[in-house]
JSON list of C-alpha atoms in Angstrom, two decimals:
[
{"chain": "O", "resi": 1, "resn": "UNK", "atom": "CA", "xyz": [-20.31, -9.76, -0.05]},
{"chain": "O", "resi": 2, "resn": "UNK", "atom": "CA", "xyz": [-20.01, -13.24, -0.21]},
{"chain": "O", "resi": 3, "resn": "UNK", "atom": "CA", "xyz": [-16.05, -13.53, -0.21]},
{"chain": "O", "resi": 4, "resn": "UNK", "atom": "CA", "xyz": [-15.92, -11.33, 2.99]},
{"chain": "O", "resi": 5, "resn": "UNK", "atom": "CA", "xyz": [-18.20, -13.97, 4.65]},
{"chain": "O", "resi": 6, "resn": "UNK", "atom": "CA", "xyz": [-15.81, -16.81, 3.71]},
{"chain": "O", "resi": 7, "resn": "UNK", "atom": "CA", "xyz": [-12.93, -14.52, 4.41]},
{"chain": "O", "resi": 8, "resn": "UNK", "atom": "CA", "xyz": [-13.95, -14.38, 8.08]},
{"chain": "O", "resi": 9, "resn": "UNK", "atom": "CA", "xyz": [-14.91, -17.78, 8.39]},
{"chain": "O", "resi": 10, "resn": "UNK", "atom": "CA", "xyz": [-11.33, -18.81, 7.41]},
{"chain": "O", "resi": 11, "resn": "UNK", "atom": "CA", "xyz": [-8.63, -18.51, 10.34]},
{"chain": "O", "resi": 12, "resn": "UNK", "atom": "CA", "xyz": [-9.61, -14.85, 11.38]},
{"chain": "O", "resi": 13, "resn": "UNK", "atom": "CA", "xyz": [-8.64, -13.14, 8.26]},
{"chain": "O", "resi": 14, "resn": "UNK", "atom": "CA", "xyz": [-9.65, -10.32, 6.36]},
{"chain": "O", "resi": 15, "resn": "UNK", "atom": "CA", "xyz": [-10.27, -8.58, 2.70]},
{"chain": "O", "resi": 16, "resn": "UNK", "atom": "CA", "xyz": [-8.67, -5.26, 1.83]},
{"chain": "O", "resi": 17, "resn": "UNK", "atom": "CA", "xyz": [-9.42, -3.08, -0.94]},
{"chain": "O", "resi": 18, "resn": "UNK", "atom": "CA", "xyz": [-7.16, -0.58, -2.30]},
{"chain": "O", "resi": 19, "resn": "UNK", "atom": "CA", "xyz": [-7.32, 2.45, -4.03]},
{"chain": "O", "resi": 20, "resn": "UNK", "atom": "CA", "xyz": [-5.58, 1.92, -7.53]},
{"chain": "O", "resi": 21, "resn": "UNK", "atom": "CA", "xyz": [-5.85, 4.95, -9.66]},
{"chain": "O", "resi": 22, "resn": "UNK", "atom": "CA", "xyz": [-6.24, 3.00, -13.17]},
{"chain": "O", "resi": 23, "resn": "UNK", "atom": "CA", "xyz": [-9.19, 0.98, -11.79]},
{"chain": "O", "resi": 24, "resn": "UNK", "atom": "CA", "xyz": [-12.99, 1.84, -11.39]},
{"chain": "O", "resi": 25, "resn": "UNK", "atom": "CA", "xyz": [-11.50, 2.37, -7.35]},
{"chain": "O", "resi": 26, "resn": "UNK", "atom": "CA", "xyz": [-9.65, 5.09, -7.99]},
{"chain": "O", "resi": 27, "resn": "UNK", "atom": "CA", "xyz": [-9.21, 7.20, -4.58]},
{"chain": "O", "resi": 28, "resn": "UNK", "atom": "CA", "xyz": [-9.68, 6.30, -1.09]},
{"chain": "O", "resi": 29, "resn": "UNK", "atom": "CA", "xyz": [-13.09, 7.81, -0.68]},
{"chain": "O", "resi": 30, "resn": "UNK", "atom": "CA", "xyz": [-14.77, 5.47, -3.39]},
{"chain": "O", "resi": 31, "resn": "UNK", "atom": "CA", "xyz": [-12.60, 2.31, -1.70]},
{"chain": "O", "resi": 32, "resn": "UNK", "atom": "CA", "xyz": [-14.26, 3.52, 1.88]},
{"chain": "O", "resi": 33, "resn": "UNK", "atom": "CA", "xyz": [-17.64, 4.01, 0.18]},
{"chain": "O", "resi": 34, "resn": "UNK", "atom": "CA", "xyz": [-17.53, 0.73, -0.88]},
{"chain": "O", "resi": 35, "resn": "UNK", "atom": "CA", "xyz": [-16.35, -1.22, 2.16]},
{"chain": "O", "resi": 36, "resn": "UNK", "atom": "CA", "xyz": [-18.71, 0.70, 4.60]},
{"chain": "O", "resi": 37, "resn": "UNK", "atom": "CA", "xyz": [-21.37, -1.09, 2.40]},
{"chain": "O", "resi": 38, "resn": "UNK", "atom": "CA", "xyz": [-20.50, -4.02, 3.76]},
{"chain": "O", "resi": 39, "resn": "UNK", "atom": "CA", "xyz": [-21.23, -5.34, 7.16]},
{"chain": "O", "resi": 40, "resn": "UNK", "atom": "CA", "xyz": [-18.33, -7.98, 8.18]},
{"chain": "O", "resi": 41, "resn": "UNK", "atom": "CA", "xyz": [-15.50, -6.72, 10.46]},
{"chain": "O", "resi": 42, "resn": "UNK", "atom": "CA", "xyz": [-13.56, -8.71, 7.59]},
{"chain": "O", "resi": 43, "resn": "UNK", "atom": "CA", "xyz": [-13.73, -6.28, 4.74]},
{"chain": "O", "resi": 44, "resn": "UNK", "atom": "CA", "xyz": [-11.13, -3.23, 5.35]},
{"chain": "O", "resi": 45, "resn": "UNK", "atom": "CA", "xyz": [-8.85, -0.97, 3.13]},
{"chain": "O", "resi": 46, "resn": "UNK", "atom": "CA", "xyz": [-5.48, -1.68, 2.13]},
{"chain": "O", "resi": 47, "resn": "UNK", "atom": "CA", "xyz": [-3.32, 1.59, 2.16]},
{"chain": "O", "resi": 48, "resn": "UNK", "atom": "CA", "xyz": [-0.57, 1.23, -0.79]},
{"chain": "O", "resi": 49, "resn": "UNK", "atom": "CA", "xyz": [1.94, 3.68, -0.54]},
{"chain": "O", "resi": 50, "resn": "UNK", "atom": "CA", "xyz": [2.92, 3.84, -4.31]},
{"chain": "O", "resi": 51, "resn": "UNK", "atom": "CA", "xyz": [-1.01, 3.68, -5.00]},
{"chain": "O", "resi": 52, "resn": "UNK", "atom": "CA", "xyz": [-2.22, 6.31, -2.52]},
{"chain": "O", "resi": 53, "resn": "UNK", "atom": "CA", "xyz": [0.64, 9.06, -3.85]},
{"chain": "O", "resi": 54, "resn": "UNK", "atom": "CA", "xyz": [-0.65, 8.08, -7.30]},
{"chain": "O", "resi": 55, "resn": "UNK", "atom": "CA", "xyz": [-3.48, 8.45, -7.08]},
{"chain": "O", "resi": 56, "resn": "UNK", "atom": "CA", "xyz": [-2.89, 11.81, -4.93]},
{"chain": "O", "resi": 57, "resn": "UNK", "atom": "CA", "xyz": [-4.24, 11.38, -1.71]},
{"chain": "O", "resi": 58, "resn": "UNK", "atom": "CA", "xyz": [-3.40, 12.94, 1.46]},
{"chain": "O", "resi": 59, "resn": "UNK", "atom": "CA", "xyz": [-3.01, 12.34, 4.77]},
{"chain": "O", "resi": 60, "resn": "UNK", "atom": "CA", "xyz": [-6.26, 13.97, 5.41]},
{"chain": "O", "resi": 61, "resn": "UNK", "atom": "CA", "xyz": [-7.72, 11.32, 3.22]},
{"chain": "O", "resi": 62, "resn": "UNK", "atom": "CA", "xyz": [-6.19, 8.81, 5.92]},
{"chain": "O", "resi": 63, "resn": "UNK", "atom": "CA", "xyz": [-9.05, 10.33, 8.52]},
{"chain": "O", "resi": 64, "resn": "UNK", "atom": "CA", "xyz": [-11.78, 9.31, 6.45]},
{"chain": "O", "resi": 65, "resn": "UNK", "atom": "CA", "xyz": [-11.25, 5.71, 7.30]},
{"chain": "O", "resi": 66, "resn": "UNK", "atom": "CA", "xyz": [-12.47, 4.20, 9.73]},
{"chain": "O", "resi": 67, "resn": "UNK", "atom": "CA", "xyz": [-9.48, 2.84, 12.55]},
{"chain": "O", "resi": 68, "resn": "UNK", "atom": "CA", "xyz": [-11.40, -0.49, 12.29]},
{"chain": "O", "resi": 69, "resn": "UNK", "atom": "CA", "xyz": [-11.27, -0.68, 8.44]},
{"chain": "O", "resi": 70, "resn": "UNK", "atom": "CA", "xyz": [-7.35, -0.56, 8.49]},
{"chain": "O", "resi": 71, "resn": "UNK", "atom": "CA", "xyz": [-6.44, -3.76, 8.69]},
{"chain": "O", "resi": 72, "resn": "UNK", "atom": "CA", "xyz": [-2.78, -3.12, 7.32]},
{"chain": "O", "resi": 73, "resn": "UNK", "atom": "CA", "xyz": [-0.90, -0.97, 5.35]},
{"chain": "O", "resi": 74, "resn": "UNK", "atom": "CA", "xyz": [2.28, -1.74, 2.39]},
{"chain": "O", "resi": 75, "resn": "UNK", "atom": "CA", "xyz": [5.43, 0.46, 2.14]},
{"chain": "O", "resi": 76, "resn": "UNK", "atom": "CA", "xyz": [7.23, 0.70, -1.23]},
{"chain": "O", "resi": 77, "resn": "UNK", "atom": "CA", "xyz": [8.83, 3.73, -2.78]},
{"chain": "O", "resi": 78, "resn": "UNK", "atom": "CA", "xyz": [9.11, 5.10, -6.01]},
{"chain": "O", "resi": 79, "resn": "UNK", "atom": "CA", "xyz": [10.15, 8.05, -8.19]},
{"chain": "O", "resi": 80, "resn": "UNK", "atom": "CA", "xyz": [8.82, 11.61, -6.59]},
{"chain": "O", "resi": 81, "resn": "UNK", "atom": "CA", "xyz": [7.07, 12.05, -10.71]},
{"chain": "O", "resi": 82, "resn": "UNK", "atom": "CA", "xyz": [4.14, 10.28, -11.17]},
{"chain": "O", "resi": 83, "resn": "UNK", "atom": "CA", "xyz": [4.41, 8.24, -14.68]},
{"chain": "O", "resi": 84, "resn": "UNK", "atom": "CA", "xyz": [2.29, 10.32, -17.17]},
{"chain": "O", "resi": 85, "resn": "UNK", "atom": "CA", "xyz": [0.66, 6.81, -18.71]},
{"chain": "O", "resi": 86, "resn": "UNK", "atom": "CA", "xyz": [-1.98, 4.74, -17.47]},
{"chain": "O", "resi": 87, "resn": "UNK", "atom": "CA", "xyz": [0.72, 2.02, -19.00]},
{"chain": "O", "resi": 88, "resn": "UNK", "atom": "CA", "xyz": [4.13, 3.34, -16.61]},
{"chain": "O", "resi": 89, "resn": "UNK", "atom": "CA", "xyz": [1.74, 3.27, -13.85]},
{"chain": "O", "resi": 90, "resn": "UNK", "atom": "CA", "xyz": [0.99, -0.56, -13.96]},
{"chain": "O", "resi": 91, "resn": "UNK", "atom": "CA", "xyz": [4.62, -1.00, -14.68]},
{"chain": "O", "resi": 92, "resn": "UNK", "atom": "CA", "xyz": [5.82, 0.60, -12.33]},
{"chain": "O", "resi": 93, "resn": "UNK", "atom": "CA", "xyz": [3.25, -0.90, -9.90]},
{"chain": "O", "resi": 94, "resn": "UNK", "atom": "CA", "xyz": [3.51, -4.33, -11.15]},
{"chain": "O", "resi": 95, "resn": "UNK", "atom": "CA", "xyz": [7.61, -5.00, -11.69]},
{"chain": "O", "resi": 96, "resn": "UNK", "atom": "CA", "xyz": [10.01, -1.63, -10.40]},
{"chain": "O", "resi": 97, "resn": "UNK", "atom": "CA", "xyz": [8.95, -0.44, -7.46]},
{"chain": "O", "resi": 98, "resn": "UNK", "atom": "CA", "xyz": [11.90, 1.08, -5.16]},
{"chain": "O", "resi": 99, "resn": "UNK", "atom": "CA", "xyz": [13.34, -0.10, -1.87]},
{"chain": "O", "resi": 100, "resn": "UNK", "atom": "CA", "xyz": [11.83, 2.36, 0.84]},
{"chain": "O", "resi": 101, "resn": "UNK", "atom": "CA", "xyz": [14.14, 5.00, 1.48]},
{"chain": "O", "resi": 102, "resn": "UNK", "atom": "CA", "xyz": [15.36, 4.56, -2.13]},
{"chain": "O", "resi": 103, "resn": "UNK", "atom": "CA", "xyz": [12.57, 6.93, -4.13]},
{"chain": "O", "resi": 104, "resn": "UNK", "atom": "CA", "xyz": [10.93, 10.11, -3.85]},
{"chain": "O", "resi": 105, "resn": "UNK", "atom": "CA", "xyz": [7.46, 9.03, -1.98]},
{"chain": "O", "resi": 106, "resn": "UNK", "atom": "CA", "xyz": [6.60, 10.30, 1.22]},
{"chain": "O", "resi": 107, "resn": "UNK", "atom": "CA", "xyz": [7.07, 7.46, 3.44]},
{"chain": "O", "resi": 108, "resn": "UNK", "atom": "CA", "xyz": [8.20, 9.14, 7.03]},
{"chain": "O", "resi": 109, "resn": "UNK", "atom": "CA", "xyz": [5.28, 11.20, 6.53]},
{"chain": "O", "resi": 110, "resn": "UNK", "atom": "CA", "xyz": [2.75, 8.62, 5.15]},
{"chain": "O", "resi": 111, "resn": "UNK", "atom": "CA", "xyz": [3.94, 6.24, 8.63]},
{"chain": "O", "resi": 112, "resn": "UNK", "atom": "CA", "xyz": [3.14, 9.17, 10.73]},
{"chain": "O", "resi": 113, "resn": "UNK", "atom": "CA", "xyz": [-0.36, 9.16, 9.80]},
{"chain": "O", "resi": 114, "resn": "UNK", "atom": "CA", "xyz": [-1.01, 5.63, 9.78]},
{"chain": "O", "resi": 115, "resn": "UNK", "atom": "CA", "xyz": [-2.20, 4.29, 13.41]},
{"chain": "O", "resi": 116, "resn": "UNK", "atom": "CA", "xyz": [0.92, 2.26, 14.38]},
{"chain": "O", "resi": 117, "resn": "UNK", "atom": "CA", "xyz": [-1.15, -0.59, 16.22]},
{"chain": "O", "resi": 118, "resn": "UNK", "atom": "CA", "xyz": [-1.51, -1.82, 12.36]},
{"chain": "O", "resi": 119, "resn": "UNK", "atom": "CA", "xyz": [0.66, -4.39, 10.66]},
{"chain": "O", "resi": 120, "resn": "UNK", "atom": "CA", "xyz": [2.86, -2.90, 7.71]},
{"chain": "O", "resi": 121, "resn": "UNK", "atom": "CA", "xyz": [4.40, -5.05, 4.74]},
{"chain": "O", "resi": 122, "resn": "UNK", "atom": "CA", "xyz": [6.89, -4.38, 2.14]},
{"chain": "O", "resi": 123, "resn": "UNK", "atom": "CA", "xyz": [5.61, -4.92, -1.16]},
{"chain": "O", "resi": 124, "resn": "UNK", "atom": "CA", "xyz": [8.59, -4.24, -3.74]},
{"chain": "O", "resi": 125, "resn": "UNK", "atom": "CA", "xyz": [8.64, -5.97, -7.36]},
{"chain": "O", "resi": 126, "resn": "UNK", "atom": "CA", "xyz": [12.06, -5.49, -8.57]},
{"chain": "O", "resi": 127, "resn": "UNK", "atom": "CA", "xyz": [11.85, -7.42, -12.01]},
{"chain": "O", "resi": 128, "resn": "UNK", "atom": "CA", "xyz": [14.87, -6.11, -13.32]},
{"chain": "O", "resi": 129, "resn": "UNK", "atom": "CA", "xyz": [17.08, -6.17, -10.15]},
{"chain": "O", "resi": 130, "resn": "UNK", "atom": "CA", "xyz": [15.76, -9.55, -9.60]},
{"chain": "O", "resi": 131, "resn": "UNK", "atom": "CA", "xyz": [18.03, -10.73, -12.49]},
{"chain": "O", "resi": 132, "resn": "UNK", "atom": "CA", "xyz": [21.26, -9.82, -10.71]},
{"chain": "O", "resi": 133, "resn": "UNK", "atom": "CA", "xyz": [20.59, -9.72, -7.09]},
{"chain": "O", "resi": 134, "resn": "UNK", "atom": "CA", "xyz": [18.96, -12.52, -5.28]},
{"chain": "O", "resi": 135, "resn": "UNK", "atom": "CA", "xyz": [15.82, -12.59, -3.67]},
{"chain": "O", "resi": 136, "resn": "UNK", "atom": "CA", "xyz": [17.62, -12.55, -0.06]},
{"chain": "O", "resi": 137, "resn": "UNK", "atom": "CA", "xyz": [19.61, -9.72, -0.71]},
{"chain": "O", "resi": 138, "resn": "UNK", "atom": "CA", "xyz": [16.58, -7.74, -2.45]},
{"chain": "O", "resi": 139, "resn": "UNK", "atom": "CA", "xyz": [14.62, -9.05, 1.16]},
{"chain": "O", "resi": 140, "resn": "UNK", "atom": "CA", "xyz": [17.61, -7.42, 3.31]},
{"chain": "O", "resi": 141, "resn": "UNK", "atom": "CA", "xyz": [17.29, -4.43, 1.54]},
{"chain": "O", "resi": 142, "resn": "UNK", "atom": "CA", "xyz": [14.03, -3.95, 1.61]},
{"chain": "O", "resi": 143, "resn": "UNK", "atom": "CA", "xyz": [13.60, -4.66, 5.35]},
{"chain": "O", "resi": 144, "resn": "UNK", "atom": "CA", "xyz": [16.60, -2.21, 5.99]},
{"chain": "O", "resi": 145, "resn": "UNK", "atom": "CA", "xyz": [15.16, 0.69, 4.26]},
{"chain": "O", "resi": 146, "resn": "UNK", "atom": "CA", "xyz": [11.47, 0.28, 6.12]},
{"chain": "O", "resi": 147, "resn": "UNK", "atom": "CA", "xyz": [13.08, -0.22, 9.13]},
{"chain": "O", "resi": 148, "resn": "UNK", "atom": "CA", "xyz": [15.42, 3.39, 8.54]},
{"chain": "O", "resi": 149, "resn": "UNK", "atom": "CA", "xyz": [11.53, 4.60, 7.41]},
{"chain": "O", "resi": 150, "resn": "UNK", "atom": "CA", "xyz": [9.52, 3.42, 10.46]},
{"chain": "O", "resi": 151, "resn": "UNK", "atom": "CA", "xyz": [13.21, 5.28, 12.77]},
{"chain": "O", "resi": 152, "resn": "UNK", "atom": "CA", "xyz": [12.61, 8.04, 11.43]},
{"chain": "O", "resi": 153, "resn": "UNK", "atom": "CA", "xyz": [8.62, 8.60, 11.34]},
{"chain": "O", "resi": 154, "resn": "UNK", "atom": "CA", "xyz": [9.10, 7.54, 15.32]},
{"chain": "O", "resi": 155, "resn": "UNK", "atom": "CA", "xyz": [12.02, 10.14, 15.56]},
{"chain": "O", "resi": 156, "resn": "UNK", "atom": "CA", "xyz": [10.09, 12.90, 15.07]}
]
């Protein structure tokens, strides 16, 4: 695929696809399907955690990738229900995600069975809480509860 091969060209970095449940890449196998199709070490899957409990995928999933595909993972939380609209699952995937920690998501287990040579970012849209608390504070808290996450998964 032609942004893969400027991808790579650019400063070492890479493409990742994720598994979104409302898109025509619904699940982790047809994300893998798809990257395996393509040849550059630059194209990889991005592991969501709000995205791969939605769209119910386990950790056995996980060993369907190939270690060289994961190029990095995101931790978010979220309520243990899954939204019962295709419309509360972009919302809540777009604007109020929950601090890790803060939800109902399996997060320990989810950073048990993802290798732990790979990078791992917070992604947390807060719209609401972003009119009352500030962006640093929102940062603090976010880094806190992945921190208590990644304890925890290590603990065990």
């Amino acid at each position: 695929m032609a942004i893969t091969r400027i991808s790579s060209r650019m400063c070492d970095t890479s493409v990742g696809l994720i598994a979104v449940p409302w898109t025509s890449v619904s699940d982790l196998t047809t994300a893998v399907r798809i990257v395996e199709k393509i040849s550059s070490p630059a194209a990889g899957i991005l592991v969501d955690a709000l995205h791969f409990d939605r769209s119910a995928a386990s950790f056995e999933d996980l060993l369907g990738i190939p270690f060289h595909r994961l190029h990095y993972w995101q931790m978010c939380d979220a309520p243990a229900e899954r939204p019962m609209t295709t419309q509360a699952l972009i919302h809540a995937a777009r604007e109020e995600r929950m601090f890790p920690g803060e939800g109902g998501l399996d997060l320990i287990g989810l950073t048990r069975n993802m290798p732990s040579e790979i990078t791992v970012s917070i992604e947390v849209p807060t719209a609401e809480l972003g009119k009352t608390l500030d962006a640093e504070k929102r940062a603090r808290r976010a880094l806190q509860g992945a921190t208590a996450i990644v304890a925890a998964a290590s603990a065990a």
